[in-house]
PDB file of C-alpha atoms in Angstrom:
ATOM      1  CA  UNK A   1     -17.459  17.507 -34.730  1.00 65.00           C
ATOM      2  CA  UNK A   2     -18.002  21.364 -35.505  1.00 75.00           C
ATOM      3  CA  UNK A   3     -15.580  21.892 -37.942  1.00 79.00           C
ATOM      4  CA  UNK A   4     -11.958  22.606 -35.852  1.00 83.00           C
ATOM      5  CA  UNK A   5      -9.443  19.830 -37.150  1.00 81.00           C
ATOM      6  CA  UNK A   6     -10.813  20.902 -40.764  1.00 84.00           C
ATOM      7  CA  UNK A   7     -10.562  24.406 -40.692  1.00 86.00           C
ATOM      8  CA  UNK A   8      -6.753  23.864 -39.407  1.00 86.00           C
ATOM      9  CA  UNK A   9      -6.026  21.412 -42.124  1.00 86.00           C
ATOM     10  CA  UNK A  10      -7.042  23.835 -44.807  1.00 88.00           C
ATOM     11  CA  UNK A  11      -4.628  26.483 -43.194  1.00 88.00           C
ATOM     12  CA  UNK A  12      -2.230  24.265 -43.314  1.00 87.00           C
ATOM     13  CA  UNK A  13      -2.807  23.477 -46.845  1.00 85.00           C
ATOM     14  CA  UNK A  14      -3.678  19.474 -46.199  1.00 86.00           C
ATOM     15  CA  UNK A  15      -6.812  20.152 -47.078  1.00 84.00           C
ATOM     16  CA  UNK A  16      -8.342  21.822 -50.395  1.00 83.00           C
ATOM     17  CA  UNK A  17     -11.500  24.233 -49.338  1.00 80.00           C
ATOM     18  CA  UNK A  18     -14.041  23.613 -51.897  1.00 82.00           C
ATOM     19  CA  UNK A  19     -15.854  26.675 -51.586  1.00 82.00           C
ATOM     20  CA  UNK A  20     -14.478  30.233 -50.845  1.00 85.00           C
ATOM     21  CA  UNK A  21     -10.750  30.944 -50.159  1.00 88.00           C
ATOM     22  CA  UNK A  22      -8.310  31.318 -47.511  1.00 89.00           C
ATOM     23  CA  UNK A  23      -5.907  34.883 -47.575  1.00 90.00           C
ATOM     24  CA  UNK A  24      -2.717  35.626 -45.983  1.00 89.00           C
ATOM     25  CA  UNK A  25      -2.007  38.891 -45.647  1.00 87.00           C
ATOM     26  CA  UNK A  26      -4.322  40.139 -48.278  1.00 90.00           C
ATOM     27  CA  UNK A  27      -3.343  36.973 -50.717  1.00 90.00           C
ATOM     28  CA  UNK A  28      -4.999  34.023 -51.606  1.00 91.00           C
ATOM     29  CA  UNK A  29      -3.406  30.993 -50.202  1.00 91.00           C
ATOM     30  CA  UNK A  30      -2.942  29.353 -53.691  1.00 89.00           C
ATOM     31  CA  UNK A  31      -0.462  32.109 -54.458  1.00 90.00           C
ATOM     32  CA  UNK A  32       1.729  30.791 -52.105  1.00 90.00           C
ATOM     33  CA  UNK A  33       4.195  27.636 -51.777  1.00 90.00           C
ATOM     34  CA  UNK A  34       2.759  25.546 -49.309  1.00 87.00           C
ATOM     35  CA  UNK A  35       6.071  24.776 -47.947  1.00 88.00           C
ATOM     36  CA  UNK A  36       7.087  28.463 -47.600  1.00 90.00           C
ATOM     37  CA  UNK A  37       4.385  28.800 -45.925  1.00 89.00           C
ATOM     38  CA  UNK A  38       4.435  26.208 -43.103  1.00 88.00           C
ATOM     39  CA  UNK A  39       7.786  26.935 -42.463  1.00 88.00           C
ATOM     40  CA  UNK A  40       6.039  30.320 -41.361  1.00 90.00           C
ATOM     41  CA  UNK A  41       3.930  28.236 -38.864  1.00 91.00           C
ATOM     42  CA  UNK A  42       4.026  26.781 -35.533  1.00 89.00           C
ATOM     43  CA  UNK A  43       1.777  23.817 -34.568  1.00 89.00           C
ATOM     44  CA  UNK A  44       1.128  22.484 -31.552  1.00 88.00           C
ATOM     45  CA  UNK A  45      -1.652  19.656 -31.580  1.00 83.00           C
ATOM     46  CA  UNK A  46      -3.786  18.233 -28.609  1.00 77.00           C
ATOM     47  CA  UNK A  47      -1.317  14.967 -28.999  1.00 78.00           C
ATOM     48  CA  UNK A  48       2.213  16.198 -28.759  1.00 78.00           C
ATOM     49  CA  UNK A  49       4.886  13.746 -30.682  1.00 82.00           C
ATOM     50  CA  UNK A  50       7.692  13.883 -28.759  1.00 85.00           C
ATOM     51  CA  UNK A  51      10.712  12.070 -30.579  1.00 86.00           C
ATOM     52  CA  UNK A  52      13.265   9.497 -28.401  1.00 85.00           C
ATOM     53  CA  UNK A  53      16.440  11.614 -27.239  1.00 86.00           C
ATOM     54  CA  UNK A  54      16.837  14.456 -25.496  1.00 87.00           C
ATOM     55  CA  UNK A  55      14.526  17.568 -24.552  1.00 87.00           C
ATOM     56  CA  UNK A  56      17.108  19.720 -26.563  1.00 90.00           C
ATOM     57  CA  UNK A  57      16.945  17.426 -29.631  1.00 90.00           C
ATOM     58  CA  UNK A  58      12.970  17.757 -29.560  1.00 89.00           C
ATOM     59  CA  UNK A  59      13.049  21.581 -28.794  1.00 90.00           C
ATOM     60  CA  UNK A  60      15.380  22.351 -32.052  1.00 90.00           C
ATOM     61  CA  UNK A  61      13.316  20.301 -34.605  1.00 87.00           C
ATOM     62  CA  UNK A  62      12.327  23.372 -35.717  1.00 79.00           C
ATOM     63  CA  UNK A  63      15.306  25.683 -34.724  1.00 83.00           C
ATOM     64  CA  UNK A  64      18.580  23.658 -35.179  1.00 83.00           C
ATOM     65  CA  UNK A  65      20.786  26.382 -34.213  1.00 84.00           C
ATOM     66  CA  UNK A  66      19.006  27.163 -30.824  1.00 87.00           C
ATOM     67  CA  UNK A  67      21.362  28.321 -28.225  1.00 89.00           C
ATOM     68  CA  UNK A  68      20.589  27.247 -24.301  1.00 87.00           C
ATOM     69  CA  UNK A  69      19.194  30.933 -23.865  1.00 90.00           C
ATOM     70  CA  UNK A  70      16.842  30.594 -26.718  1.00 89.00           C
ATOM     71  CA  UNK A  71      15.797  27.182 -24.993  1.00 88.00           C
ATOM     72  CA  UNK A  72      15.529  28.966 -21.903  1.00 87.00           C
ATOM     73  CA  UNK A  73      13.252  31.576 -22.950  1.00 87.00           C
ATOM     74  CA  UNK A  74      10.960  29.563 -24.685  1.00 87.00           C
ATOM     75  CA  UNK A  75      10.275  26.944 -21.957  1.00 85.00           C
ATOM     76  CA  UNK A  76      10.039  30.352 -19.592  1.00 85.00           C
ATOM     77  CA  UNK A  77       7.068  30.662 -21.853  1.00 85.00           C
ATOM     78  CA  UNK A  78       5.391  28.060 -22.192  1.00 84.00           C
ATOM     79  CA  UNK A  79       6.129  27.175 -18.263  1.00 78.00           C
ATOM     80  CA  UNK A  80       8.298  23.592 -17.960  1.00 69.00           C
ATOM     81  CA  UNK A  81      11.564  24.900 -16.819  1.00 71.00           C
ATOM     82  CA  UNK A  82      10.759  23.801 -13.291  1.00 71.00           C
ATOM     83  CA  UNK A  83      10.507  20.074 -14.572  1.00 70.00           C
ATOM     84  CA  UNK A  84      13.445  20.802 -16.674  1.00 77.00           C
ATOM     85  CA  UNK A  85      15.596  22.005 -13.782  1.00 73.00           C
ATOM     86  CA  UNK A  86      14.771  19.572 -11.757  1.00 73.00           C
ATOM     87  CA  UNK A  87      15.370  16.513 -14.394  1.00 73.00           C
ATOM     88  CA  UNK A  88      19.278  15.223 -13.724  1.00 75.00           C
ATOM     89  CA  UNK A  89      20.866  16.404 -16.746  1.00 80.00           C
ATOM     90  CA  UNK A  90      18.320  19.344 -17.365  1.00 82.00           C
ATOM     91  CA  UNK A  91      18.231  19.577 -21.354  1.00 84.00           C
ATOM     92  CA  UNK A  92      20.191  16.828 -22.158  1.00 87.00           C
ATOM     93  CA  UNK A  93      17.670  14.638 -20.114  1.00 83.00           C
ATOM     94  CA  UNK A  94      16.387  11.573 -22.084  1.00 84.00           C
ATOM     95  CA  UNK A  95      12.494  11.152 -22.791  1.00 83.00           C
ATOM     96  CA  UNK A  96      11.278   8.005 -24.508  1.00 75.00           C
ATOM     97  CA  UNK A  97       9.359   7.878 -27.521  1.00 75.00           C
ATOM     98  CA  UNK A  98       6.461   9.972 -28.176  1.00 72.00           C
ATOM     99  CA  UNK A  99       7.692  11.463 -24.824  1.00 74.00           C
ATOM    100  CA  UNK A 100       6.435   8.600 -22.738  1.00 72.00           C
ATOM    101  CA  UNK A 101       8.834   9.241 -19.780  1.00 73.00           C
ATOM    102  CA  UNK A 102       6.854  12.470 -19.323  1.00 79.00           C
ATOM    103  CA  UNK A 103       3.352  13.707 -18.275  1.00 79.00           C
ATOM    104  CA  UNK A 104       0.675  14.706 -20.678  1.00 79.00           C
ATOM    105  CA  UNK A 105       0.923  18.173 -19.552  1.00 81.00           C
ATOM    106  CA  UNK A 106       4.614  17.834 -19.626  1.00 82.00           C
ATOM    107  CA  UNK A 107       4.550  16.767 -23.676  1.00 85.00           C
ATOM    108  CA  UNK A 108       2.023  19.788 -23.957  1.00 85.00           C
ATOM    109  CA  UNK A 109       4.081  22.486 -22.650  1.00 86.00           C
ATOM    110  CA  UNK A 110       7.559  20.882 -24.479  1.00 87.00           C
ATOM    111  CA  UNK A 111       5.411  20.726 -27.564  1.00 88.00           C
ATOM    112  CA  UNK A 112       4.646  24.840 -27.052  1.00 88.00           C
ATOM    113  CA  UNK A 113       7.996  25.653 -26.244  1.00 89.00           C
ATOM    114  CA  UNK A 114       9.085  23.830 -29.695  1.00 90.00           C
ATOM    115  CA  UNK A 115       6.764  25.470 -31.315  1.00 89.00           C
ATOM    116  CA  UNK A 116       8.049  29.351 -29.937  1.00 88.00           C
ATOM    117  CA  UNK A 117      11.569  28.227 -30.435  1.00 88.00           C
ATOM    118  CA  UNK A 118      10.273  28.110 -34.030  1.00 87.00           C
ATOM    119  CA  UNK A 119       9.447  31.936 -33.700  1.00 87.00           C
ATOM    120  CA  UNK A 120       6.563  31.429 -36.570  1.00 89.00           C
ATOM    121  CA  UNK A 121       4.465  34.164 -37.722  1.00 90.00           C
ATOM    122  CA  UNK A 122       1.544  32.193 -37.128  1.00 91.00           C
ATOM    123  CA  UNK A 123       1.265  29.837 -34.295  1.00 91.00           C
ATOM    124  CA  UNK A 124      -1.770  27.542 -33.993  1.00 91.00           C
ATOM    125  CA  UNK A 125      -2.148  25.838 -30.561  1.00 90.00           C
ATOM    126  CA  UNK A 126      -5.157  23.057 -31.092  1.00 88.00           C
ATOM    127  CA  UNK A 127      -6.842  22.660 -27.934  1.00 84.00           C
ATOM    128  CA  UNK A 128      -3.106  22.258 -26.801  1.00 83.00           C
ATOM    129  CA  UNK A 129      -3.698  23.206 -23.306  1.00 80.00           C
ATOM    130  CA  UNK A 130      -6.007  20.548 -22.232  1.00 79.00           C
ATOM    131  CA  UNK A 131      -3.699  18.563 -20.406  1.00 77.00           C
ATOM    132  CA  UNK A 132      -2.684  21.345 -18.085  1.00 79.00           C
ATOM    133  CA  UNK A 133      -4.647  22.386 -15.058  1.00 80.00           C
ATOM    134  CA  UNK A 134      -6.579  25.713 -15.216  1.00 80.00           C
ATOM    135  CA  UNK A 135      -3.700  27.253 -13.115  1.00 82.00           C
ATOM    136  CA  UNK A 136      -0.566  26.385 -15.684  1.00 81.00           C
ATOM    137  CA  UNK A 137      -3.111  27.024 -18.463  1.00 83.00           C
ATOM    138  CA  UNK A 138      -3.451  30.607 -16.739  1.00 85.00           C
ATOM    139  CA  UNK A 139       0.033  31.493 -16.697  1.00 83.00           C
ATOM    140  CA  UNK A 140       1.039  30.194 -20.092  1.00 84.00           C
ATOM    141  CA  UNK A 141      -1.921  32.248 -21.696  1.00 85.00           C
ATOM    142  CA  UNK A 142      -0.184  35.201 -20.024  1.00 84.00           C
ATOM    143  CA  UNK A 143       2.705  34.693 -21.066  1.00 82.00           C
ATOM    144  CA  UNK A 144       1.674  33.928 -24.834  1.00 82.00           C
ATOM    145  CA  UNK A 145      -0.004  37.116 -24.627  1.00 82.00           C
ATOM    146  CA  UNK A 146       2.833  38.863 -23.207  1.00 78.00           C
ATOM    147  CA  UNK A 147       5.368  37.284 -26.789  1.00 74.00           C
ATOM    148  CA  UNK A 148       2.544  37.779 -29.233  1.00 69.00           C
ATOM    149  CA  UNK A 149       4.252  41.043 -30.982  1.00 67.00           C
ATOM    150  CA  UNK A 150       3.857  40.753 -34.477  1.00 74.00           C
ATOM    151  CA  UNK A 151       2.011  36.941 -34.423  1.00 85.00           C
ATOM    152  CA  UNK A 152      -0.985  35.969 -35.241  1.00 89.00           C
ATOM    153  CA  UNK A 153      -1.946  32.819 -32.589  1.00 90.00           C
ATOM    154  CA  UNK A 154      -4.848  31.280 -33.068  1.00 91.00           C
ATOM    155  CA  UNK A 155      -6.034  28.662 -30.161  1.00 90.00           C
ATOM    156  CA  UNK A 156      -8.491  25.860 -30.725  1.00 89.00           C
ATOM    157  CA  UNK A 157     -10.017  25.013 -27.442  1.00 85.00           C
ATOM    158  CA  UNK A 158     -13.118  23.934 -25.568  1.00 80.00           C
ATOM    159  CA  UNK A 159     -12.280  25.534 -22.573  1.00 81.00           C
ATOM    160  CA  UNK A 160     -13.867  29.025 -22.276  1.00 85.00           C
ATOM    161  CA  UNK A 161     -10.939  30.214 -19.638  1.00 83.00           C
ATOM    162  CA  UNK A 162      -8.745  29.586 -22.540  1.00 86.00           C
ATOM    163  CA  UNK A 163      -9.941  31.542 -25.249  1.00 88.00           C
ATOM    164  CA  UNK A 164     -12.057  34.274 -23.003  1.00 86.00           C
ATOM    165  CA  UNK A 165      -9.159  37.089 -23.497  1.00 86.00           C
ATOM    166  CA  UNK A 166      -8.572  36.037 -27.612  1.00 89.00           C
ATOM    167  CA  UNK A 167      -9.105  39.883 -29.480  1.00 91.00           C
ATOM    168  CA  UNK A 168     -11.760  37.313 -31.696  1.00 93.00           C
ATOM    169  CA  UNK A 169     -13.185  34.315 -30.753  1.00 94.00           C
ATOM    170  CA  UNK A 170     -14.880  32.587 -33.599  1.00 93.00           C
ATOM    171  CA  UNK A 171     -18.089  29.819 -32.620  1.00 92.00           C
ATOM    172  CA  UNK A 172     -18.220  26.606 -34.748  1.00 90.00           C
ATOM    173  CA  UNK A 173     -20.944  24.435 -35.082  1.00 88.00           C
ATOM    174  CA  UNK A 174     -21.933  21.878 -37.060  1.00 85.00           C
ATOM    175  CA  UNK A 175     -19.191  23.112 -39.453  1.00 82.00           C
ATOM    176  CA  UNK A 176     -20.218  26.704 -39.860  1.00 86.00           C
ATOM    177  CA  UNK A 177     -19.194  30.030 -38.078  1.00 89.00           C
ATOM    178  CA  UNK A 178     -22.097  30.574 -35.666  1.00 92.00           C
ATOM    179  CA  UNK A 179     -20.819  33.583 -34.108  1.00 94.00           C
ATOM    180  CA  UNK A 180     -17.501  36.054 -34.465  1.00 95.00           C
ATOM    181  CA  UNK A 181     -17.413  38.981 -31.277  1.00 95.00           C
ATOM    182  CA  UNK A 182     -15.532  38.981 -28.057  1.00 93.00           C
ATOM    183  CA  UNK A 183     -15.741  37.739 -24.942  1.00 92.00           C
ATOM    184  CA  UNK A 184     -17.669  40.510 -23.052  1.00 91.00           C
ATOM    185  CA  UNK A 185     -19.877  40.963 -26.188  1.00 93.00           C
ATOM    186  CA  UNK A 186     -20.884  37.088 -27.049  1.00 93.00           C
ATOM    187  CA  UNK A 187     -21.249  36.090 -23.445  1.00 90.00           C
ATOM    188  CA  UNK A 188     -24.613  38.614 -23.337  1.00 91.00           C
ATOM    189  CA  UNK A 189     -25.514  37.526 -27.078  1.00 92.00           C
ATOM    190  CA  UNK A 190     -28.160  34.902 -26.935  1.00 92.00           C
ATOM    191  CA  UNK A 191     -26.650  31.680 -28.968  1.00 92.00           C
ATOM    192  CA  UNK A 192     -23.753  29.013 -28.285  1.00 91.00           C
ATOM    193  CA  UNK A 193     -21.472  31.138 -26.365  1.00 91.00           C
ATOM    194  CA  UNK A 194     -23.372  32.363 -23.929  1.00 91.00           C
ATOM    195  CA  UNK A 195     -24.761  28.769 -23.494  1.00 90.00           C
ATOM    196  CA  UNK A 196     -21.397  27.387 -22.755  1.00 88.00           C
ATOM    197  CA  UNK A 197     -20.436  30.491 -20.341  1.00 88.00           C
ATOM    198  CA  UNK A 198     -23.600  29.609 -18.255  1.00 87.00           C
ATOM    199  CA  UNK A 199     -22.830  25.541 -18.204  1.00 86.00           C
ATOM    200  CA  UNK A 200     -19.170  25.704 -17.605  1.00 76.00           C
ATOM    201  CA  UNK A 201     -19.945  28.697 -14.856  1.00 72.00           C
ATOM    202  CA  UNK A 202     -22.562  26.213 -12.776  1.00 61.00           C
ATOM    203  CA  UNK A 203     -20.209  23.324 -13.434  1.00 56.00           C
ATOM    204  CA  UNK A 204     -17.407  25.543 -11.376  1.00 61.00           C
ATOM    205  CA  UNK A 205     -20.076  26.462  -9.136  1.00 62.00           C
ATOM    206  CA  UNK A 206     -21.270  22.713  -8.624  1.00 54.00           C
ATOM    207  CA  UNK A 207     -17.654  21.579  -7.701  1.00 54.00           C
ATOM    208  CA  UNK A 208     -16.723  24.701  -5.104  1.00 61.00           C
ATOM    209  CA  UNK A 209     -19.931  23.674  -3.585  1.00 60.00           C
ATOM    210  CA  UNK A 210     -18.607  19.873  -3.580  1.00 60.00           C
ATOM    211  CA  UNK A 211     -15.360  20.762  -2.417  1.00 58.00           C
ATOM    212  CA  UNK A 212     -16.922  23.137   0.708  1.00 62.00           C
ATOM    213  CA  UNK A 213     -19.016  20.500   1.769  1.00 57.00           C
ATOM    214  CA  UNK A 214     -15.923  17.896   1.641  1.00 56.00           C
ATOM    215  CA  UNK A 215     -14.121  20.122   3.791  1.00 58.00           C
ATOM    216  CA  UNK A 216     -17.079  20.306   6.395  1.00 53.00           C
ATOM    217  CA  UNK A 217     -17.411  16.920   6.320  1.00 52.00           C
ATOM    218  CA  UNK A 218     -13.604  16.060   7.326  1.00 53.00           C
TER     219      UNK A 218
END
């Protein structure tokens, strides 16, 4: 409810602002064709639509002409070529609609990889890693970071292991900016971010302590 879905509707161009403007590269949005411009964009949603037919077919929506290294490289990335390798005909493998043969996690990742095929200028992941453990999460944020070259990627998220290493992380509340800074500056600021740090850090703490005294127990 602070304002996320909007502000990537307006980038998108769904959306109208009514106040103030939106630039790209030092123009105003309305300068541009919207289409021209999405077509410079990668989007990756929390709910990944995954179409019936195979992983290939899904992965060059955006990229027709994809080869199998292409493919390759962007699943690499975004980390599902083990379940691809290990599916009977790899690529080619079926999934149902809106992927339902798959994992949540599984859609995410495809969805990512789609999205990278793309190679857009802009990519916008919104909280797109929530179906992934912390672990997968880890290594696809590492590997984003290590493909970024000339992108701008801008990640949505709730998570503060997600967005911790972002050059600017942006607080929204209640539909207004609340705080622009860093990680290592906004988690000693007073305010929002440095709430969330210290809740998410004793809910960690509460479950190693759950998960020592399991083990004691057994």
């Amino acid at each position: 409810g602070s304002g996320k879905s909007t502000l990537i509707r307006l980038l998108l161009g769904f959306n109208k602002s009514e106040a103030g403007s939106i630039y790209f590269d030092k123009q105003d949005m309305e300068n541009y064709d919207p289409k021209m411009l999405r077509r410079q964009m990668g989007v990756v949603l929390q709910e990944s639509f995954l179409f019936a037919g195979s992983i290939a077919d899904n992965l060059r929506i955006g990229q027709t002409q994809a080869s199998l290294a292409d493919m390759t490289e962007a699943v690499t990335t975004a980390n599902p070529l083990g379940t691809i390798q290990a599916l009977p005909n790899g690529f080619e493998a079926l999934v149902g609609e809106r992927g339902v043969t798959l994992s949540g996690g599984q859609r995410q990742r495809l969805a990512i990889a789609r999205a990278l095929l793309k190679d857009p200028a802009i990519l916008i992941l919104d909280d797109a890693l929530s179906a992934v453990d912390t672990d997968t999460e880890s290594q696809i944020l590492t590997n984003l970071r290590r493909v970024r070259a000339n992108r701008t990627t801008l990640i949505v998220a709730h998570r503060l292991s997600t967005v911790m290493h972002a050059d600017r992380i942006v607080v929204l509340a209640d539909g207004e900016v609340a705080q622009i800074g860093n990680h290592a500056t906004l988690s000693q600021t007073p305010g929002i971010y440095r709430q969330l740090c210290e809740l998410q850090g004793q809910v960690q703490r509460d479950i190693q302590q759950s998960r020592t005294s399991e083990g004691n127990l057994l």
